[in-house]
Amino acid sequence: MDWTLPPFALAQPIQWNALLLFGSLLLFGLVGGHIVTKNPWFPRITGYLIVGFLLGVGGLDLLSGDVLKLANIFADMAMALVVYQLGRYVDIGWLRREKWLLATVVLSAVLCFTFVSGALIWFGTARVPALLGGVLAIATAPAVVMVVVRELQAEGQVTRRLAAMTALNNFVALLAAYALLPVVAHESATPFSTLLAHTLYSLCGSLVLAYLTYRLMIPLARLLGRQPSRQFVLVIAVITLAIGAAHALQLPILLTMLIFAIMSKNLDHQYDLMELEFGVANELFIVMLFVTIGASIRLSDLSMVGASVAVLIAARFLAMACGVFSFAHFAKMKWKQAALITLGTLPMTEAGLGLMQTTAYLYPNTTAEVLPLLAGCLIVLELLGPIATQFALIKSGESGRE
């Protein structure tokens, strides 16, 4: 929306810009988050989502079109920061000792794909969206899990396992989706060889970009020394460069950031890179991320695919429960802990939406079929998922707020 200045002002019409947008969304988001936390079971991000919905296409329609595209820049930065912090929970040495966690992730991924795609096909969903829905159901929403963990300052077996599972199942989901898309896609104008080449380019390109980003980060961290303020700026700068490079090269940001974070955790044998607390800066970007996600919610999407969404959520929850409980005894977890981890994995869809945006230019027909299903899941799981994750971590006794 534009407003024209008075005749005596020799200027162009007033338009939204990055500073107006950033300040406005921060103010609205903070107020919404504060109001929601009056109920101790509701995390702040639920308030951010509601504010985004009210301002977005489903509400006042103030945050849409070019304005929403501008907000997505901040959202990309927030997601990259969240995924970076999440990926550093993946300690390869710890996973070698916790081999049952890897088994849980693999079994949960297989069951999610099988249960969800099978249930959707049985319910009458077309094969392609059902198969893609099965793949995208594997991933737990990384931003929701990390934000709730940070807000509660949770630490313990349930928290660590939930964070590591989230990082790993996002990695598996992205790899599986890129492997499946060339097989199931029906883009009549695009040869199969082109689709396959794009998949290889995306996977190998993400790996190379992540490694180059790591090779840039570590020498600079060594040069600057173990000073938190300097390393904080370094991490922000390098992640921003990596996001820009991923956009320019049309590579998946989530996959690149996950690989980079895992490398920075496990290849830094001299511990040049510090474990940083992003604190206030992290909160700024998180407000922007969830307000932007909330702005994309349309209640009409839920009415179009409501039953399919319910089937997907139920099948996914059952698959996650089977995967976690199957190895709970071997991992020396109590049944209560297994149940809380299962509940904590409820939020999903961020990885799926990011993947659909990345691949839509090459798979417009295929991605268009699955977007309504993802949008419906977004409405339900982005609103209820954070509440479920916070409930699980509080009940685990690892947050100090039981």
Short mmCIF file of C-alpha atoms in Angstrom, two decimals, residues 197-358:
data_model
loop_
_atom_site.label_atom_id
_atom_site.label_comp_id
_atom_site.label_asym_id
_atom_site.label_seq_id
_atom_site.Cartn_x
_atom_site.Cartn_y
_atom_site.Cartn_z
CA ALA A 197 21.31 -33.48 -13.39
CA HIS A 198 19.52 -30.88 -11.25
CA THR A 199 19.28 -33.33 -8.35
CA LEU A 200 22.99 -34.18 -8.54
CA TYR A 201 23.85 -30.51 -8.84
CA SER A 202 21.75 -29.60 -5.78
CA LEU A 203 23.17 -32.36 -3.58
CA CYS A 204 26.82 -32.08 -4.65
CA GLY A 205 26.65 -28.28 -4.85
CA SER A 206 25.32 -28.05 -1.28
CA LEU A 207 28.12 -30.30 -0.05
CA VAL A 208 30.81 -28.26 -1.84
CA LEU A 209 29.40 -24.91 -0.73
CA ALA A 210 29.11 -26.13 2.87
CA TYR A 211 32.74 -27.34 2.81
CA LEU A 212 34.02 -24.08 1.30
CA THR A 213 32.06 -22.13 3.93
CA TYR A 214 33.65 -24.26 6.65
CA ARG A 215 37.12 -23.74 5.14
CA LEU A 216 36.50 -19.99 5.21
CA MET A 217 35.17 -19.96 8.77
CA ILE A 218 37.81 -21.93 10.67
CA PRO A 219 40.99 -20.00 9.65
CA LEU A 220 39.20 -16.72 10.38
CA ALA A 221 38.05 -18.03 13.79
CA ARG A 222 41.66 -19.01 14.54
CA LEU A 223 42.88 -15.58 13.45
CA LEU A 224 40.33 -13.67 15.54
CA GLY A 225 40.87 -15.83 18.62
CA ARG A 226 38.37 -17.16 21.12
CA GLN A 227 36.59 -13.84 21.66
CA PRO A 228 32.78 -14.29 21.76
CA SER A 229 31.94 -10.87 20.30
CA ARG A 230 34.30 -11.26 17.35
CA GLN A 231 33.28 -14.84 16.62
CA PHE A 232 29.63 -13.86 16.85
CA VAL A 233 30.07 -11.31 14.07
CA LEU A 234 32.15 -13.83 12.10
CA VAL A 235 29.44 -16.49 12.23
CA ILE A 236 26.73 -14.01 11.19
CA ALA A 237 28.88 -12.73 8.32
CA VAL A 238 29.84 -16.18 7.02
CA ILE A 239 26.27 -17.52 7.25
CA THR A 240 24.99 -14.46 5.39
CA LEU A 241 27.58 -15.03 2.65
CA ALA A 242 26.57 -18.69 2.45
CA ILE A 243 22.88 -17.80 2.11
CA GLY A 244 23.70 -15.32 -0.66
CA ALA A 245 25.84 -17.89 -2.46
CA ALA A 246 23.11 -20.56 -2.12
CA HIS A 247 20.54 -18.16 -3.58
CA ALA A 248 22.85 -17.17 -6.43
CA LEU A 249 23.68 -20.79 -7.25
CA GLN A 250 20.07 -21.96 -6.66
CA LEU A 251 21.12 -24.46 -4.01
CA PRO A 252 18.94 -25.60 -1.05
CA ILE A 253 19.72 -23.36 1.93
CA LEU A 254 18.55 -25.82 4.60
CA LEU A 255 20.71 -28.66 3.30
CA THR A 256 23.75 -26.40 2.88
CA MET A 257 23.43 -25.01 6.40
CA LEU A 258 22.93 -28.44 7.96
CA ILE A 259 26.04 -29.86 6.30
CA PHE A 260 28.06 -26.76 7.20
CA ALA A 261 26.96 -26.89 10.85
CA ILE A 262 27.76 -30.60 11.17
CA MET A 263 31.20 -30.00 9.60
CA SER A 264 31.93 -27.07 11.90
CA LYS A 265 31.08 -29.23 14.91
CA ASN A 266 32.96 -32.38 13.94
CA LEU A 267 35.95 -31.27 11.84
CA ASP A 268 37.12 -28.48 14.16
CA HIS A 269 39.51 -30.65 16.16
CA GLN A 270 41.40 -27.65 17.61
CA TYR A 271 38.17 -26.04 18.86
CA ASP A 272 38.88 -22.74 17.11
CA LEU A 273 35.16 -22.07 16.83
CA MET A 274 33.37 -21.31 20.08
CA GLU A 275 29.93 -22.49 21.17
CA LEU A 276 28.13 -19.16 20.91
CA GLU A 277 24.97 -17.93 22.59
CA PHE A 278 23.11 -15.93 19.95
CA GLY A 279 20.69 -14.49 22.47
CA VAL A 280 19.11 -11.16 21.54
CA ALA A 281 20.22 -11.21 17.90
CA ASN A 282 18.69 -14.66 17.47
CA GLU A 283 15.37 -13.40 18.88
CA LEU A 284 15.24 -10.58 16.33
CA PHE A 285 15.41 -12.97 13.42
CA ILE A 286 13.09 -15.52 15.05
CA VAL A 287 10.33 -12.90 15.33
CA MET A 288 10.71 -12.15 11.63
CA LEU A 289 10.75 -15.84 10.68
CA PHE A 290 7.54 -16.84 12.43
CA VAL A 291 5.64 -13.66 11.59
CA THR A 292 6.53 -14.36 7.94
CA ILE A 293 5.43 -18.01 8.23
CA GLY A 294 2.18 -16.91 9.85
CA ALA A 295 1.57 -14.44 7.01
CA SER A 296 1.49 -17.29 4.48
CA ILE A 297 -1.31 -19.14 6.30
CA ARG A 298 -4.69 -19.23 4.54
CA LEU A 299 -7.55 -20.91 6.34
CA SER A 300 -9.09 -21.66 2.93
CA ASP A 301 -6.18 -24.06 2.28
CA LEU A 302 -7.28 -26.14 5.25
CA SER A 303 -10.85 -26.45 4.01
CA MET A 304 -9.57 -27.71 0.62
CA VAL A 305 -7.45 -30.55 2.02
CA GLY A 306 -8.65 -30.85 5.61
CA ALA A 307 -9.20 -34.62 5.62
CA SER A 308 -5.88 -35.31 3.85
CA VAL A 309 -4.07 -33.18 6.41
CA ALA A 310 -5.68 -35.10 9.27
CA VAL A 311 -4.64 -38.41 7.66
CA LEU A 312 -1.07 -37.17 7.14
CA ILE A 313 -0.70 -35.92 10.71
CA ALA A 314 -2.14 -39.09 12.25
CA ALA A 315 -0.03 -41.41 10.06
CA ARG A 316 3.11 -39.36 10.76
CA PHE A 317 2.56 -39.36 14.52
CA LEU A 318 2.02 -43.13 14.51
CA ALA A 319 5.16 -43.67 12.43
CA MET A 320 7.27 -41.49 14.74
CA ALA A 321 5.91 -43.29 17.79
CA CYS A 322 6.71 -46.71 16.32
CA GLY A 323 10.23 -45.59 15.38
CA VAL A 324 11.03 -44.09 18.79
CA PHE A 325 9.45 -46.85 20.92
CA SER A 326 11.04 -49.65 18.86
CA PHE A 327 14.52 -48.76 20.12
CA ALA A 328 13.66 -47.06 23.43
CA HIS A 329 14.64 -50.12 25.49
CA PHE A 330 17.96 -50.56 23.67
CA ALA A 331 18.73 -46.84 24.07
CA LYS A 332 18.00 -47.13 27.81
CA MET A 333 15.13 -44.66 27.64
CA LYS A 334 12.08 -44.76 29.86
CA TRP A 335 8.71 -45.09 28.18
CA LYS A 336 7.80 -41.59 29.36
CA GLN A 337 10.91 -40.18 27.68
CA ALA A 338 10.08 -42.00 24.44
CA ALA A 339 6.53 -40.62 24.54
CA LEU A 340 7.77 -37.07 25.12
CA ILE A 341 10.29 -37.29 22.27
CA THR A 342 7.50 -38.51 19.99
CA LEU A 343 5.31 -35.58 21.03
CA GLY A 344 8.21 -33.16 20.57
CA THR A 345 8.62 -34.22 16.92
CA LEU A 346 5.04 -33.16 16.07
CA PRO A 347 5.89 -29.81 14.34
CA MET A 348 6.80 -30.13 10.66
CA THR A 349 6.62 -28.47 7.19
CA GLU A 350 9.44 -25.87 7.24
CA ALA A 351 11.82 -28.11 5.32
CA GLY A 352 9.05 -29.04 2.90
CA LEU A 353 8.12 -25.45 2.15
CA GLY A 354 11.75 -24.50 1.67
CA LEU A 355 12.26 -27.42 -0.70
CA MET A 356 9.12 -26.58 -2.70
CA GLN A 357 10.28 -22.97 -3.10
CA THR A 358 13.74 -24.10 -4.22
#
